[in-house]
Amino acid sequence: MSNVNITSQLLDLDSTIDRIESGDFLIIAADESLLSQLPSGNWIGGTIPYFMSENGGLVSKDKIFVNAIEGLSGNTQPRITPYDSKSISRIAQDAPDNGFTITILPAGSDVHAEYAQNAPSFPNMFFSPLIGWVAGVHLDDVDTHQAKTVFGPGAMAMADKAVAMHVPLPADQMASIHIVNLFEQGNGPKIVFPSTGFSVDTCLVDGVETNLAQYINNNGIDTRLPLVADYNGINVNVSVQAVNGGDVALYAPVFADVEYQFATPVADYVASFNQAIKNQETDKASYGCNCILNFLYSELEGKQTGSLTGPITFGEIAYQLLNQTLVYMSIEKA
C-alpha cells in the first residue's frame, strides 16, 4: 500500500462529477443545489456554502469543496456508512484498526443531538482518530432550509442521518487530530445546568438559581464568547446561538452538573486567531474545518488561515462535538 494523503480543491459541478465518475473516494461540501446534482459514487457530502479556500474565506453556492483520499491500494478501500440516532454509537467501533474516520452530521437532527450529548461515552471512542463536521445552510436560509448529508454510494440526501468514511492506513502511517481553540474559562461565576441540552433556561450561577437569558442581558455578556468547560484538561466551548426571551439556544449541548464559565474576552479576535494558528504546525494538515462563528467574528471572508483549507461549518468534530474551534488532522509516518 502506498502512502495515503488527502488533497483539497474548490471545484465546479462538472469537474466534481468527473472526479466521482473516475471512482475517487471524496468528501464533498457544497450548497444542496449542487450536491443534489452529483451522481452516485465513493463519496460522502454535507450541505454548507462557506469555505476556506487557498485564496481565503469564501461564501458561494456555486463552488464545491472536494477532499480526495489519494494513494489508496486496491486491496484496502475505505468503507462508507450511514448512521442514524440509534446506530451512531457504533461509529468508533467501525473504525479501522489503523486509520481514521471522517464523519458529517446534519445540524438540528436527532443524530446530531445524540452524537453531541453522548459521543464521549460511545464504545471505542478515542481509540482511532475521528474528525468531521456539522452540515449547515446559508445563514439567511436557517429558518427555511434543512441541513443535509449525502450518502454518495446511493446519491441519497438525508436530513436525519450522519455519514462516515472509514479509511485504513498502511502500517507505516498514522493519523493525529489537532484542535485550535482561542478560548479559556474566564474569571466569572461558575454556571451549572440541571440537565443536558441545546436549549437552556434556568441554571445555577455560583449556586443561585438564575435564568440564563436574564443573566446574559443584565450583565452585558458578549455572546460571541462561548461557555467553556474543562473536560479532562481540554477546554471545550459551547457557543450561544440566540437569546430568545426566557431561554438561550446553543450550538452544542451543555452537560448536566458540569461547571461552565463564560470565556475570557479576546481583545482582538482576528489577531488572536492568527496567532493561535501560527502556534500550530498547520502546514502538516491533511484535512480540517473551521467554525462558522470563527468565520463571522474573525471576519475571515477573503482572509487566509495559514495553510488550512476546508469547509466552514455549524460544528466541528474532533472525537466529540466542538464549537468555535478549528480542527485538523495530519497524516504522518508512524
Coordinates of C-alpha atoms in Angstrom, one line a residue:
M1 CA 0.0 0.0 0.0
S2 CA 1.4 3.4 -1.0
N3 CA 1.3 6.4 1.3
V4 CA -2.2 7.8 1.8
N5 CA -2.8 11.6 1.7
I6 CA -5.7 13.9 1.4
T7 CA -5.9 16.7 -1.2
S8 CA -8.3 19.6 -1.3
Q9 CA -9.7 21.6 -4.2
L10 CA -12.5 24.1 -4.8
L11 CA -14.2 22.8 -8.0
D12 CA -17.2 23.5 -10.2
L13 CA -20.0 21.0 -10.8
D14 CA -18.7 19.3 -13.9
S15 CA -15.2 18.8 -12.5
T16 CA -16.7 17.3 -9.4
I17 CA -18.8 14.9 -11.4
D18 CA -15.6 13.8 -13.3
R19 CA -13.9 13.0 -10.0
I20 CA -16.8 11.0 -8.8
E21 CA -17.1 9.1 -12.1
S22 CA -13.4 8.2 -12.0
G23 CA -14.1 6.3 -8.8
D24 CA -12.2 8.6 -6.4
F25 CA -13.0 8.5 -2.7
L26 CA -14.2 12.0 -1.9
I27 CA -15.5 14.1 1.0
I28 CA -17.7 16.9 -0.5
A29 CA -19.1 20.1 0.9
A30 CA -21.4 22.4 -1.1
D31 CA -24.8 24.0 -1.2
E32 CA -27.7 21.5 -1.5
S33 CA -28.5 22.8 -5.0
L34 CA -25.2 21.4 -6.2
L35 CA -25.0 18.3 -4.0
S36 CA -28.4 17.2 -5.4
Q37 CA -26.9 17.1 -9.0
L38 CA -24.0 14.7 -8.1
P39 CA -24.0 11.1 -9.3
S40 CA -23.6 8.1 -7.0
G41 CA -20.1 7.0 -6.2
N42 CA -17.4 6.7 -3.5
W43 CA -18.2 9.8 -1.6
I44 CA -19.9 11.4 1.4
G45 CA -21.2 15.0 1.5
G46 CA -22.8 17.7 3.5
T47 CA -24.5 21.0 2.9
I48 CA -22.6 24.2 3.5
P49 CA -21.9 27.3 1.3
Y50 CA -19.0 28.6 3.5
F51 CA -15.4 27.6 2.7
M52 CA -11.8 28.4 3.5
S53 CA -10.1 28.2 0.1
E54 CA -6.4 28.7 -0.8
N55 CA -7.4 32.3 -1.6
G56 CA -9.2 32.9 1.7
G57 CA -12.6 32.7 3.2
L58 CA -15.5 32.4 0.7
V59 CA -19.3 32.3 0.6
S60 CA -20.5 30.5 -2.5
K61 CA -23.5 28.5 -3.7
D62 CA -21.7 27.8 -7.0
K63 CA -18.5 26.1 -5.8
I64 CA -17.9 22.7 -4.3
F65 CA -15.1 21.9 -1.8
V66 CA -13.7 18.5 -2.5
N67 CA -11.2 16.5 -0.4
A68 CA -9.9 13.4 -2.1
I69 CA -8.3 10.4 -0.4
E70 CA -5.2 9.7 -2.5
G71 CA -2.7 6.8 -2.5
L72 CA -5.2 4.0 -1.7
S73 CA -4.3 0.5 -2.7
G74 CA -6.7 -1.8 -4.4
N75 CA -6.7 -4.3 -1.5
T76 CA -7.8 -1.9 1.2
Q77 CA -10.6 0.5 0.4
P78 CA -12.4 3.0 2.6
R79 CA -15.8 2.0 3.9
I80 CA -18.7 4.4 3.7
T81 CA -21.5 4.0 6.2
P82 CA -24.7 6.0 7.1
Y83 CA -25.8 6.2 10.8
D84 CA -29.0 7.2 12.4
S85 CA -29.5 8.3 16.0
K86 CA -29.7 4.6 17.1
S87 CA -26.7 3.3 15.3
I88 CA -24.3 6.3 15.6
S89 CA -22.9 4.9 18.8
R90 CA -21.1 2.2 16.7
I91 CA -19.1 4.8 14.7
A92 CA -15.9 4.3 16.7
Q93 CA -16.3 0.5 16.7
D94 CA -16.5 0.5 12.9
A95 CA -13.2 2.4 12.6
P96 CA -10.2 0.7 11.0
D97 CA -7.5 -0.8 13.3
N98 CA -5.0 1.7 11.9
G99 CA -6.5 4.6 10.0
F100 CA -9.1 7.3 10.6
T101 CA -12.8 8.2 10.2
I102 CA -14.3 11.3 8.7
T103 CA -17.9 12.0 9.5
I104 CA -20.6 14.6 8.7
L105 CA -23.7 15.2 10.8
P106 CA -26.8 17.3 9.7
A107 CA -27.4 20.2 12.1
G108 CA -30.6 20.1 14.1
S109 CA -31.2 16.4 13.6
D110 CA -31.7 13.7 16.2
V111 CA -28.4 12.1 15.2
H112 CA -26.7 15.4 15.8
A113 CA -28.2 15.6 19.2
E114 CA -27.4 12.0 20.1
Y115 CA -23.8 12.4 19.0
A116 CA -23.4 15.8 20.7
Q117 CA -24.7 14.5 24.0
N118 CA -23.2 11.0 24.1
A119 CA -20.2 10.7 21.8
P120 CA -17.6 10.7 24.6
S121 CA -19.1 7.5 26.1
F122 CA -19.5 5.6 22.7
P123 CA -17.6 2.3 22.7
N124 CA -14.0 2.6 21.5
M125 CA -14.2 6.4 21.3
F126 CA -10.7 8.0 21.4
F127 CA -9.0 4.8 20.2
S128 CA -8.9 5.7 16.5
P129 CA -8.8 9.3 15.0
L130 CA -12.2 10.6 14.3
I131 CA -12.7 14.0 12.7
G132 CA -15.6 15.7 10.9
W133 CA -18.1 18.5 10.8
V134 CA -21.8 19.5 11.1
A135 CA -23.5 20.3 7.9
G136 CA -25.5 23.6 7.8
V137 CA -27.1 26.1 5.4
H138 CA -26.5 29.7 4.4
L139 CA -27.3 31.8 7.5
D140 CA -30.0 33.7 5.5
D141 CA -31.7 30.3 5.0
V142 CA -31.7 28.9 8.5
D143 CA -35.4 29.3 9.0
T144 CA -36.4 27.9 5.6
H145 CA -33.9 25.1 4.8
Q146 CA -32.6 22.0 6.5
A147 CA -29.0 20.9 6.7
K148 CA -28.5 17.6 4.9
T149 CA -25.8 14.9 4.4
V150 CA -25.4 12.8 1.4
F151 CA -24.6 9.0 1.2
G152 CA -22.6 9.0 -2.0
P153 CA -23.0 5.3 -3.0
G154 CA -26.7 5.9 -3.3
A155 CA -26.6 9.7 -4.0
M156 CA -29.1 9.9 -1.1
A157 CA -29.6 13.3 0.6
M158 CA -30.7 12.9 4.2
A159 CA -31.7 15.3 6.9
D160 CA -31.8 12.7 9.7
K161 CA -28.6 10.6 9.2
A162 CA -24.9 11.0 9.6
V163 CA -22.4 9.7 7.0
A164 CA -18.9 8.5 7.7
M165 CA -15.9 7.3 5.7
H166 CA -13.6 4.8 7.5
V167 CA -10.2 5.0 5.9
P168 CA -7.5 2.4 6.6
L169 CA -3.8 3.4 6.6
P170 CA -0.7 1.3 5.9
A171 CA 1.3 0.2 8.9
D172 CA 3.9 2.9 8.4
Q173 CA 1.4 5.8 8.6
M174 CA -0.6 7.3 11.4
A175 CA -3.3 10.0 11.7
S176 CA -3.4 12.6 14.5
I177 CA -6.2 15.1 15.5
H178 CA -5.4 18.7 16.4
I179 CA -7.5 21.4 18.0
V180 CA -7.1 25.2 17.8
N181 CA -9.2 26.9 20.4
L182 CA -8.9 30.6 21.3
F183 CA -10.9 30.4 24.5
E184 CA -10.2 29.7 28.1
Q185 CA -12.5 29.7 31.1
G186 CA -13.0 33.2 32.4
N187 CA -13.0 34.6 35.9
G188 CA -16.7 35.0 36.2
P189 CA -19.2 32.9 38.2
K190 CA -19.4 29.1 37.7
I191 CA -22.6 28.2 35.9
V192 CA -24.1 24.7 36.3
F193 CA -27.1 23.3 34.4
P194 CA -29.7 20.9 35.8
S195 CA -30.0 18.9 32.5
T196 CA -28.1 18.2 29.3
G197 CA -29.4 20.0 26.2
F198 CA -29.2 22.5 23.3
S199 CA -31.7 24.9 24.9
V200 CA -31.5 26.2 28.5
D201 CA -33.5 28.5 30.8
T202 CA -32.7 28.1 34.4
C203 CA -29.2 27.3 35.8
L204 CA -27.2 27.8 38.9
V205 CA -24.9 30.8 38.9
D206 CA -22.5 30.3 41.8
G207 CA -25.2 28.1 43.4
V208 CA -28.0 30.6 42.9
E209 CA -31.0 29.6 40.7
T210 CA -31.0 32.1 37.8
N211 CA -32.5 32.5 34.3
L212 CA -29.6 32.4 31.9
A213 CA -31.1 34.7 29.4
Q214 CA -31.7 37.3 32.1
Y215 CA -28.2 36.8 33.5
I216 CA -26.7 37.5 30.0
N217 CA -28.9 40.6 29.5
N218 CA -28.4 42.0 33.0
N219 CA -24.6 41.6 32.9
G220 CA -24.0 42.7 29.3
I221 CA -22.3 39.3 28.4
D222 CA -20.8 39.4 24.9
T223 CA -22.4 36.3 23.4
R224 CA -19.6 36.0 20.9
L225 CA -17.8 34.5 23.9
P226 CA -18.7 30.8 24.5
L227 CA -19.4 29.0 27.7
V228 CA -16.2 27.0 28.4
A229 CA -15.9 23.8 30.5
D230 CA -12.7 21.9 31.4
Y231 CA -13.1 18.3 30.1
N232 CA -10.2 16.4 31.5
G233 CA -7.8 19.2 30.8
I234 CA -9.2 20.3 27.4
N235 CA -11.2 23.5 27.1
V236 CA -14.5 22.7 25.3
N237 CA -16.7 25.5 24.1
V238 CA -20.5 25.8 23.9
S239 CA -21.5 28.7 21.7
V240 CA -24.6 30.8 22.1
Q241 CA -26.8 30.8 19.1
A242 CA -29.5 33.1 20.3
V243 CA -31.0 34.6 23.4
N244 CA -34.8 34.2 23.0
G245 CA -36.8 35.9 25.7
G246 CA -36.5 33.5 28.6
D247 CA -34.3 30.8 27.0
V248 CA -31.0 30.5 25.4
A249 CA -30.4 28.4 22.2
L250 CA -26.9 26.8 21.9
Y251 CA -24.9 25.4 19.0
A252 CA -23.8 22.4 21.2
P253 CA -25.3 20.9 24.3
V254 CA -24.3 21.8 27.8
F255 CA -24.0 18.8 30.1
A256 CA -25.7 18.5 33.4
D257 CA -23.7 19.1 36.6
V258 CA -20.6 20.3 34.6
E259 CA -19.1 23.7 35.7
Y260 CA -19.0 26.3 32.9
Q261 CA -17.8 29.9 32.8
F262 CA -18.1 32.4 30.0
A263 CA -14.7 32.7 28.2
T264 CA -12.1 35.3 28.9
P265 CA -12.7 38.2 26.5
V266 CA -10.5 38.2 23.4
A267 CA -9.2 41.7 22.8
D268 CA -8.6 41.3 19.1
Y269 CA -10.4 38.2 17.7
V270 CA -8.6 38.3 14.3
A271 CA -5.1 38.8 15.7
S272 CA -5.7 36.1 18.4
F273 CA -6.9 33.6 15.8
N274 CA -4.0 34.2 13.5
Q275 CA -1.6 33.8 16.4
A276 CA -3.2 30.6 17.5
I277 CA -2.8 29.2 14.0
K278 CA 0.9 30.2 13.9
N279 CA 1.4 28.3 17.1
Q280 CA 0.4 25.1 15.3
E281 CA 2.1 23.1 12.6
T282 CA -0.8 23.6 10.2
D283 CA 1.4 23.1 7.2
K284 CA 1.1 19.4 8.1
A285 CA -2.7 19.5 8.0
S286 CA -4.2 16.9 5.7
Y287 CA -7.9 17.6 6.4
G288 CA -9.7 20.2 8.5
C289 CA -12.6 22.5 9.1
N290 CA -13.4 25.7 10.9
C291 CA -16.4 27.1 12.7
I292 CA -18.9 29.5 11.2
L293 CA -18.6 31.6 14.3
N294 CA -14.8 32.0 13.8
F295 CA -15.5 32.9 10.2
L296 CA -18.0 35.6 11.3
Y297 CA -16.3 37.0 14.3
S298 CA -12.8 37.0 12.8
E299 CA -14.2 38.4 9.5
L300 CA -12.4 35.7 7.6
E301 CA -14.1 36.3 4.2
G302 CA -11.2 36.9 1.8
K303 CA -8.6 36.1 4.5
Q304 CA -6.5 33.1 4.8
T305 CA -6.0 30.9 7.9
G306 CA -2.4 29.8 7.5
S307 CA -2.3 26.9 5.0
L308 CA -5.6 25.4 6.2
T309 CA -8.4 24.9 3.8
G310 CA -11.8 23.2 4.3
P311 CA -15.5 23.8 4.9
I312 CA -16.7 26.4 7.4
T313 CA -19.2 24.5 9.5
F314 CA -22.0 24.5 12.0
G315 CA -19.9 22.4 14.4
E316 CA -16.6 20.6 14.4
I317 CA -15.8 17.1 15.4
A318 CA -12.6 16.0 17.0
Y319 CA -13.9 12.8 18.6
Q320 CA -16.6 14.8 20.3
L321 CA -18.7 17.8 19.1
L322 CA -16.9 21.1 19.4
N323 CA -17.9 24.8 18.8
Q324 CA -15.9 27.9 17.8
T325 CA -12.9 25.7 17.2
L326 CA -10.7 24.8 14.3
V327 CA -9.9 21.2 14.0
Y328 CA -7.5 19.4 11.6
M329 CA -5.9 16.0 11.0
S330 CA -2.3 15.3 10.0
I331 CA -1.2 12.0 8.4
E332 CA 2.5 11.2 9.2
K333 CA 5.0 8.5 9.2
A334 CA 4.4 6.1 12.2

